[in-house]
């Protein structure tokens, strides 16, 4: 089997990777590839193989355990996405105790109020970039308020986060973003320790203890805050904007939603399946040689698990390239699967449902801006979405 250079597909692969994933899937569920930035990896594209790989604990997330620490772990600390059990089990238990369904549901009135305020500000102009005016400020405000981050610091977070999830500069720019983020979080944690108990999530994580007295260290606190801030808004930005884009380019589906807002849950789930915000799961590697989908993966290989590719597998989702809010999309893997299943999935779903329903209700003549030109897509193979989404109403 020859190595497939995804970079040869050019800008079209970034704009619409799904036909390329379909061609690969027709040849087999796992392929040796070079990513567009030149990284050698093994790409999993079949639904069943994607699901199995996500739960396969032979694949490691802890590069540092094998002498290959990622820059973010060296600078920030160990977070849930880059550690394996038993460290992962311990961290997840400490965090999950505070990131509860009750805490998320308590945010519903605030999310609705923020949504209404953002749309109030947009409405008089008749046109906007939906990302900048709505899909970004809603989740960044929610996660910053949840963690207790001052409003004045949110623009800094956006700049750091953008550079980390969809890099546009050199490696030095990414390391500078990580260092800036880490220094800021150290100061924020110290301020919260000094201030004493408060009802935000970061303050709760500072004081939380397991039954055996275990608690989070400073590097662990810093790393968890880092992960929650980035994962807590970047994915939701693109959940909202990708689903709105799908609705606007499928007017019959938008009309069906407007006729029955009882379909909002299904619309969000179908948006997650059809064009979810995470194209490929964060990196895993094979400490030892193993077999995935009948393909031999050599020891030390990087493995990319194709969430977007698996979501369009016709063996799991009939007519997968059709966006259909009447579909039963259960089983999609947009939030992952197994021990690394997204801790923030309930919050992302709640924000998506409130944001999309309210937008569609408020702006019955909403459409893509016909004068805007082609969309600019986020680079890389991690986050799937457009930098801007110009709309008019």
Coordinates of C-alpha atoms in Angstrom, one line a residue:
X1 CA 0.0 0.0 0.0
X2 CA 1.5 3.3 -1.1
X3 CA 1.6 6.4 1.2
X4 CA -1.1 8.9 0.2
X5 CA 0.0 12.5 0.3
X6 CA -3.1 14.5 1.4
X7 CA -1.3 17.7 0.6
X8 CA -1.5 16.9 -3.1
X9 CA -5.3 17.4 -2.9
X10 CA -4.7 21.1 -2.3
X11 CA -7.1 23.7 -1.0
X12 CA -10.1 21.6 -2.2
X13 CA -9.3 19.1 0.5
X14 CA -9.5 21.7 3.3
X15 CA -12.8 23.2 1.8
X16 CA -14.5 19.8 1.4
X17 CA -12.6 16.7 2.6
X18 CA -15.6 14.4 2.4
X19 CA -15.2 13.2 -1.2
X20 CA -11.6 12.4 -0.6
X21 CA -12.4 10.5 2.6
X22 CA -15.1 8.6 0.6
X23 CA -12.5 7.5 -2.1
X24 CA -10.1 6.4 0.7
X25 CA -12.9 4.5 2.5
X26 CA -13.8 2.7 -0.8
X27 CA -10.2 1.3 -0.8
X28 CA -10.1 0.3 2.8
X29 CA -10.8 1.6 6.4
X30 CA -7.2 2.5 7.3
X31 CA -4.5 4.3 5.2
X32 CA -0.9 5.4 5.5
X33 CA -0.9 9.1 4.7
X34 CA 1.1 12.4 4.8
X35 CA -1.0 15.2 6.3
X36 CA -1.0 18.5 4.4
X37 CA 1.6 19.8 6.8
X38 CA 3.9 16.8 6.1
X39 CA 3.3 14.7 9.2
X40 CA 3.3 10.9 8.5
X41 CA 0.3 9.2 10.1
X42 CA -2.2 6.3 9.7
X43 CA -5.7 7.6 9.0
X44 CA -8.8 5.7 10.0
X45 CA -11.8 6.4 7.8
X46 CA -14.4 3.6 8.3
X47 CA -17.1 4.1 10.9
X48 CA -16.7 0.8 12.7
X49 CA -12.9 1.2 12.7
X50 CA -13.1 4.8 13.9
X51 CA -15.4 3.8 16.8
X52 CA -13.1 0.9 17.8
X53 CA -10.0 3.0 17.6
X54 CA -11.4 5.7 19.8
X55 CA -11.9 3.0 22.6
X56 CA -8.7 1.1 21.8
X57 CA -6.4 1.5 24.8
X58 CA -3.5 0.0 22.9
X59 CA -3.4 3.5 21.3
X60 CA -1.7 6.0 23.7
X61 CA -2.5 9.7 24.2
X62 CA 0.5 10.2 26.5
X63 CA 3.4 11.0 24.2
X64 CA 5.6 12.0 27.2
X65 CA 5.3 8.5 28.7
X66 CA 7.4 7.4 25.7
X67 CA 9.9 10.2 25.7
X68 CA 8.1 12.4 23.1
X69 CA 6.4 15.2 25.2
X70 CA 4.2 17.6 23.3
X71 CA 5.1 21.3 23.7
X72 CA 1.8 22.0 25.4
X73 CA 2.4 19.4 28.0
X74 CA 5.9 20.7 28.7
X75 CA 4.7 24.3 29.1
X76 CA 1.2 23.9 30.4
X77 CA 1.0 20.5 32.1
X78 CA -0.9 17.2 31.7
X79 CA -4.5 17.5 30.5
X80 CA -7.2 14.9 29.9
X81 CA -6.4 14.7 26.2
X82 CA -2.8 13.8 26.6
X83 CA -2.7 11.3 29.4
X84 CA -3.6 7.6 29.7
X85 CA -5.0 5.6 32.6
X86 CA -4.5 5.6 35.5
X87 CA -3.6 9.3 35.3
X88 CA -6.5 10.0 33.0
X89 CA -8.9 8.1 35.3
X90 CA -7.8 10.1 38.3
X91 CA -8.0 13.5 36.6
X92 CA -11.4 12.8 35.0
X93 CA -12.9 11.7 38.3
X94 CA -11.7 14.9 40.0
X95 CA -13.1 17.1 37.2
X96 CA -16.3 15.2 36.5
X97 CA -17.4 15.8 40.1
X98 CA -17.6 19.5 39.4
X99 CA -18.6 19.5 35.7
X100 CA -22.1 18.2 36.5
X101 CA -25.3 18.1 34.5
X102 CA -26.9 20.3 37.2
X103 CA -24.2 23.0 36.8
X104 CA -24.7 22.9 33.0
X105 CA -28.5 23.0 33.2
X106 CA -28.2 26.0 35.6
X107 CA -26.6 27.9 32.7
X108 CA -29.7 27.7 30.5
X109 CA -31.2 31.1 31.4
X110 CA -27.8 32.8 31.1
X111 CA -27.2 31.2 27.7
X112 CA -30.6 32.3 26.5
X113 CA -30.0 35.8 27.7
X114 CA -26.6 36.1 26.1
X115 CA -28.1 34.7 22.8
X116 CA -30.9 37.3 22.9
X117 CA -28.4 40.2 23.6
X118 CA -26.1 39.2 20.8
X119 CA -29.0 39.0 18.3
X120 CA -30.4 42.3 19.5
X121 CA -27.0 43.9 18.7
X122 CA -26.9 42.2 15.3
X123 CA -30.4 42.9 14.1
X124 CA -30.4 46.5 13.1
X125 CA -27.5 46.1 10.6
X126 CA -29.2 43.5 8.4
X127 CA -25.9 41.7 7.8
X128 CA -23.1 40.2 9.9
X129 CA -20.3 37.7 10.0
X130 CA -22.1 35.1 12.1
X131 CA -18.9 33.7 13.5
X132 CA -17.5 37.1 14.8
X133 CA -20.9 38.5 15.9
X134 CA -22.6 35.4 17.3
X135 CA -21.0 31.9 17.1
X136 CA -17.8 33.0 18.8
X137 CA -18.9 35.4 21.5
X138 CA -21.6 33.2 22.9
X139 CA -19.5 30.1 23.9
X140 CA -16.5 32.1 24.9
X141 CA -18.6 34.2 27.2
X142 CA -20.3 31.1 28.6
X143 CA -17.0 29.2 29.3
X144 CA -15.2 32.2 30.7
X145 CA -18.1 33.0 33.1
X146 CA -18.3 29.3 34.0
X147 CA -14.6 29.2 34.9
X148 CA -14.5 32.7 36.3
X149 CA -12.3 34.4 33.7
X150 CA -12.6 38.3 33.6
X151 CA -14.4 39.6 30.5
X152 CA -11.5 41.9 29.7
X153 CA -9.2 39.0 29.0
X154 CA -11.3 37.2 26.4
X155 CA -9.8 38.8 23.3
X156 CA -6.4 37.4 24.4
X157 CA -7.9 33.9 24.7
X158 CA -9.3 34.1 21.1
X159 CA -5.9 35.0 19.7
X160 CA -4.1 32.2 21.6
X161 CA -6.8 29.7 20.9
X162 CA -6.9 30.4 17.2
X163 CA -3.2 29.9 16.9
X164 CA -3.3 26.6 18.7
X165 CA -6.2 24.9 17.0
X166 CA -5.8 26.2 13.4
X167 CA -2.2 27.5 13.2
X168 CA -1.4 30.1 10.7
X169 CA 2.2 31.0 11.8
X170 CA 5.4 29.2 12.5
X171 CA 6.0 26.7 15.4
X172 CA 7.4 29.6 17.4
X173 CA 4.1 31.4 17.2
X174 CA 2.3 28.3 18.6
X175 CA 4.8 28.0 21.4
X176 CA 4.4 31.7 22.2
X177 CA 0.6 31.2 22.4
X178 CA 1.0 28.3 24.8
X179 CA 3.4 30.2 27.0
X180 CA 1.2 33.3 27.0
X181 CA -1.8 31.1 27.9
X182 CA 0.2 29.3 30.7
X183 CA 1.5 32.5 32.3
X184 CA -2.0 34.0 32.3
X185 CA -3.6 30.9 33.9
X186 CA -0.9 30.7 36.6
X187 CA -1.8 34.3 37.7
X188 CA -5.5 33.6 37.5
X189 CA -5.3 30.5 39.6
X190 CA -3.2 32.4 42.2
X191 CA -5.7 35.2 42.3
X192 CA -8.5 32.7 42.9
X193 CA -6.6 30.9 45.6
X194 CA -6.0 34.2 47.4
X195 CA -9.7 35.3 47.0
X196 CA -11.0 32.2 48.6
X197 CA -14.2 30.2 47.8
X198 CA -16.4 31.3 44.9
X199 CA -19.1 29.7 42.8
X200 CA -17.2 29.5 39.5
X201 CA -15.8 26.2 38.2
X202 CA -12.1 27.0 38.4
X203 CA -12.5 28.0 42.1
X204 CA -14.4 24.7 42.7
X205 CA -11.6 22.7 41.0
X206 CA -9.0 24.5 43.2
X207 CA -10.7 23.3 46.3
X208 CA -12.1 19.9 45.2
X209 CA -10.8 16.8 46.9
X210 CA -11.5 13.1 46.2
X211 CA -12.6 10.8 49.1
X212 CA -9.0 9.8 49.7
X213 CA -7.9 13.5 49.9
X214 CA -6.4 13.7 46.4
X215 CA -6.5 17.1 44.8
X216 CA -5.3 18.8 41.6
X217 CA -1.8 20.1 41.5
X218 CA -1.0 23.6 40.0
X219 CA 0.2 22.1 36.7
X220 CA -2.9 19.9 36.6
X221 CA -5.2 22.9 37.4
X222 CA -3.5 25.0 34.7
X223 CA -3.7 22.2 32.1
X224 CA -7.4 21.6 32.9
X225 CA -8.3 25.3 32.7
X226 CA -6.4 25.5 29.4
X227 CA -8.2 22.5 27.9
X228 CA -11.7 23.6 29.1
X229 CA -11.2 27.1 27.7
X230 CA -10.0 26.0 24.3
X231 CA -12.3 22.9 23.9
X232 CA -15.1 24.7 25.7
X233 CA -15.5 27.3 23.0
X234 CA -13.6 26.4 19.7
X235 CA -15.7 23.3 19.1
X236 CA -19.0 25.1 20.0
X237 CA -18.2 28.0 17.6
X238 CA -18.1 25.6 14.7
X239 CA -21.0 23.4 15.9
X240 CA -23.1 26.5 15.7
X241 CA -21.7 28.0 12.4
X242 CA -21.4 24.6 10.6
X243 CA -25.0 23.7 11.5
X244 CA -26.4 27.1 10.5
X245 CA -24.4 26.8 7.2
X246 CA -25.9 23.4 6.5
X247 CA -29.4 24.7 7.2
X248 CA -29.0 27.7 5.0
X249 CA -27.7 25.6 2.1
X250 CA -30.6 23.1 2.5
X251 CA -33.6 25.4 2.6
X252 CA -36.1 22.5 2.7
X253 CA -34.5 21.4 6.0
X254 CA -34.5 24.9 7.4
X255 CA -38.2 25.2 6.5
X256 CA -38.9 21.9 8.3
X257 CA -37.2 23.2 11.4
X258 CA -39.2 26.5 11.3
X259 CA -42.4 24.5 10.9
X260 CA -41.6 22.3 13.9
X261 CA -39.0 23.5 16.5
X262 CA -39.5 20.1 18.2
X263 CA -36.9 19.1 15.6
X264 CA -34.1 21.3 17.1
X265 CA -32.5 18.4 19.0
X266 CA -32.4 16.3 15.8
X267 CA -31.1 19.3 13.8
X268 CA -28.2 19.8 16.1
X269 CA -27.4 16.1 16.2
X270 CA -27.5 15.9 12.4
X271 CA -25.3 19.0 12.2
X272 CA -22.8 17.2 14.4
X273 CA -22.9 14.2 12.2
X274 CA -23.0 15.9 8.8
X275 CA -20.3 18.5 9.3
X276 CA -19.1 18.3 12.9
X277 CA -16.6 20.7 14.4
X278 CA -13.8 18.2 15.0
X279 CA -12.6 16.7 11.7
X280 CA -10.1 14.3 13.3
X281 CA -9.6 13.3 16.9
X282 CA -6.5 14.6 18.7
X283 CA -3.3 12.6 18.1
X284 CA -2.8 9.0 19.3
X285 CA 0.2 6.8 18.7
X286 CA 1.0 3.1 18.8
X287 CA 3.6 2.2 21.4
X288 CA 3.8 -1.2 19.9
X289 CA 2.8 -2.7 16.5
X290 CA -0.9 -3.5 16.3
X291 CA -3.6 -4.2 13.8
X292 CA -6.5 -1.7 13.0
X293 CA -9.2 -2.6 10.5
X294 CA -7.1 -5.4 9.1
X295 CA -4.1 -3.1 8.6
X296 CA -0.8 -3.5 10.4
X297 CA 0.3 -0.3 12.2
X298 CA 4.0 -0.2 13.1
X299 CA 5.3 0.7 16.5
X300 CA 5.7 4.4 17.1
X301 CA 3.2 5.4 14.4
X302 CA 0.9 8.4 14.7
X303 CA -2.8 7.5 14.3
X304 CA -5.4 10.0 13.1
X305 CA -9.0 8.9 13.8
X306 CA -11.3 10.4 11.2
X307 CA -14.5 11.5 13.0
X308 CA -15.6 13.4 9.9
X309 CA -14.8 10.4 7.6
X310 CA -16.6 7.9 9.9
X311 CA -19.7 10.2 10.0
X312 CA -20.1 9.8 6.2
X313 CA -19.7 6.0 6.1
X314 CA -22.7 4.7 4.1
X315 CA -22.4 1.4 6.0
X316 CA -23.6 3.2 9.1
X317 CA -25.5 6.2 7.8
X318 CA -27.5 5.6 4.6
X319 CA -27.1 8.3 2.0
X320 CA -24.6 10.0 4.3
X321 CA -23.9 13.1 2.2
X322 CA -27.6 14.1 2.6
X323 CA -28.3 16.6 5.4
X324 CA -31.6 15.5 6.8
X325 CA -32.9 16.6 10.2
X326 CA -35.4 13.8 10.2
X327 CA -32.6 11.3 10.2
X328 CA -31.8 9.3 13.3
X329 CA -28.1 10.3 13.7
X330 CA -27.6 8.4 17.0
X331 CA -24.2 6.8 17.1
X332 CA -22.3 9.7 15.5
X333 CA -18.9 10.2 17.0
X334 CA -18.6 14.0 16.9
X335 CA -17.9 14.0 20.7
X336 CA -15.6 10.9 20.5
X337 CA -16.2 7.6 22.2
X338 CA -14.7 5.7 25.1
X339 CA -12.8 7.1 28.0
X340 CA -12.0 10.3 26.2
X341 CA -15.6 11.1 25.3
X342 CA -16.0 14.9 25.5
X343 CA -16.7 16.0 29.1
X344 CA -18.4 19.2 27.7
X345 CA -20.8 17.5 25.3
X346 CA -23.9 18.5 27.4
X347 CA -22.9 22.1 27.5
X348 CA -22.1 22.2 23.7
X349 CA -25.4 20.6 22.9
X350 CA -27.3 23.1 25.1
X351 CA -25.6 26.1 23.6
X352 CA -26.1 24.8 20.1
X353 CA -29.8 24.2 20.6
X354 CA -30.5 27.6 22.2
X355 CA -28.4 29.5 19.7
X356 CA -29.6 27.9 16.5
X357 CA -33.3 27.9 17.5
X358 CA -33.3 31.5 18.6
X359 CA -31.4 32.7 15.5
X360 CA -33.8 30.9 13.1
X361 CA -36.8 32.2 15.0
X362 CA -35.6 35.8 15.2
X363 CA -34.4 36.1 11.6
X364 CA -37.0 34.4 9.3
X365 CA -35.2 35.8 6.2
X366 CA -31.7 34.7 7.2
X367 CA -29.5 33.6 4.3
X368 CA -25.9 33.4 3.3
X369 CA -24.6 36.8 2.0
X370 CA -24.6 36.4 -1.8
X371 CA -21.9 39.1 -2.1
X372 CA -19.5 37.6 0.3
X373 CA -17.5 35.4 -2.1
X374 CA -16.0 32.0 -1.3
X375 CA -15.5 31.0 2.4
X376 CA -12.1 30.8 4.0
X377 CA -11.6 27.5 5.8
X378 CA -9.7 26.8 8.9
X379 CA -6.4 25.1 8.1
X380 CA -5.2 21.8 9.4
X381 CA -7.1 18.5 10.1
X382 CA -8.3 19.1 13.7
X383 CA -11.0 21.7 13.6
X384 CA -13.6 21.8 10.7
X385 CA -15.2 25.2 10.0
X386 CA -15.0 28.5 8.2
X387 CA -13.2 31.5 9.6
X388 CA -16.2 33.7 8.7
X389 CA -19.8 33.1 7.8
X390 CA -21.3 36.2 6.2
X391 CA -25.1 36.3 6.4
X392 CA -27.9 38.8 5.6
X393 CA -31.5 39.0 6.7

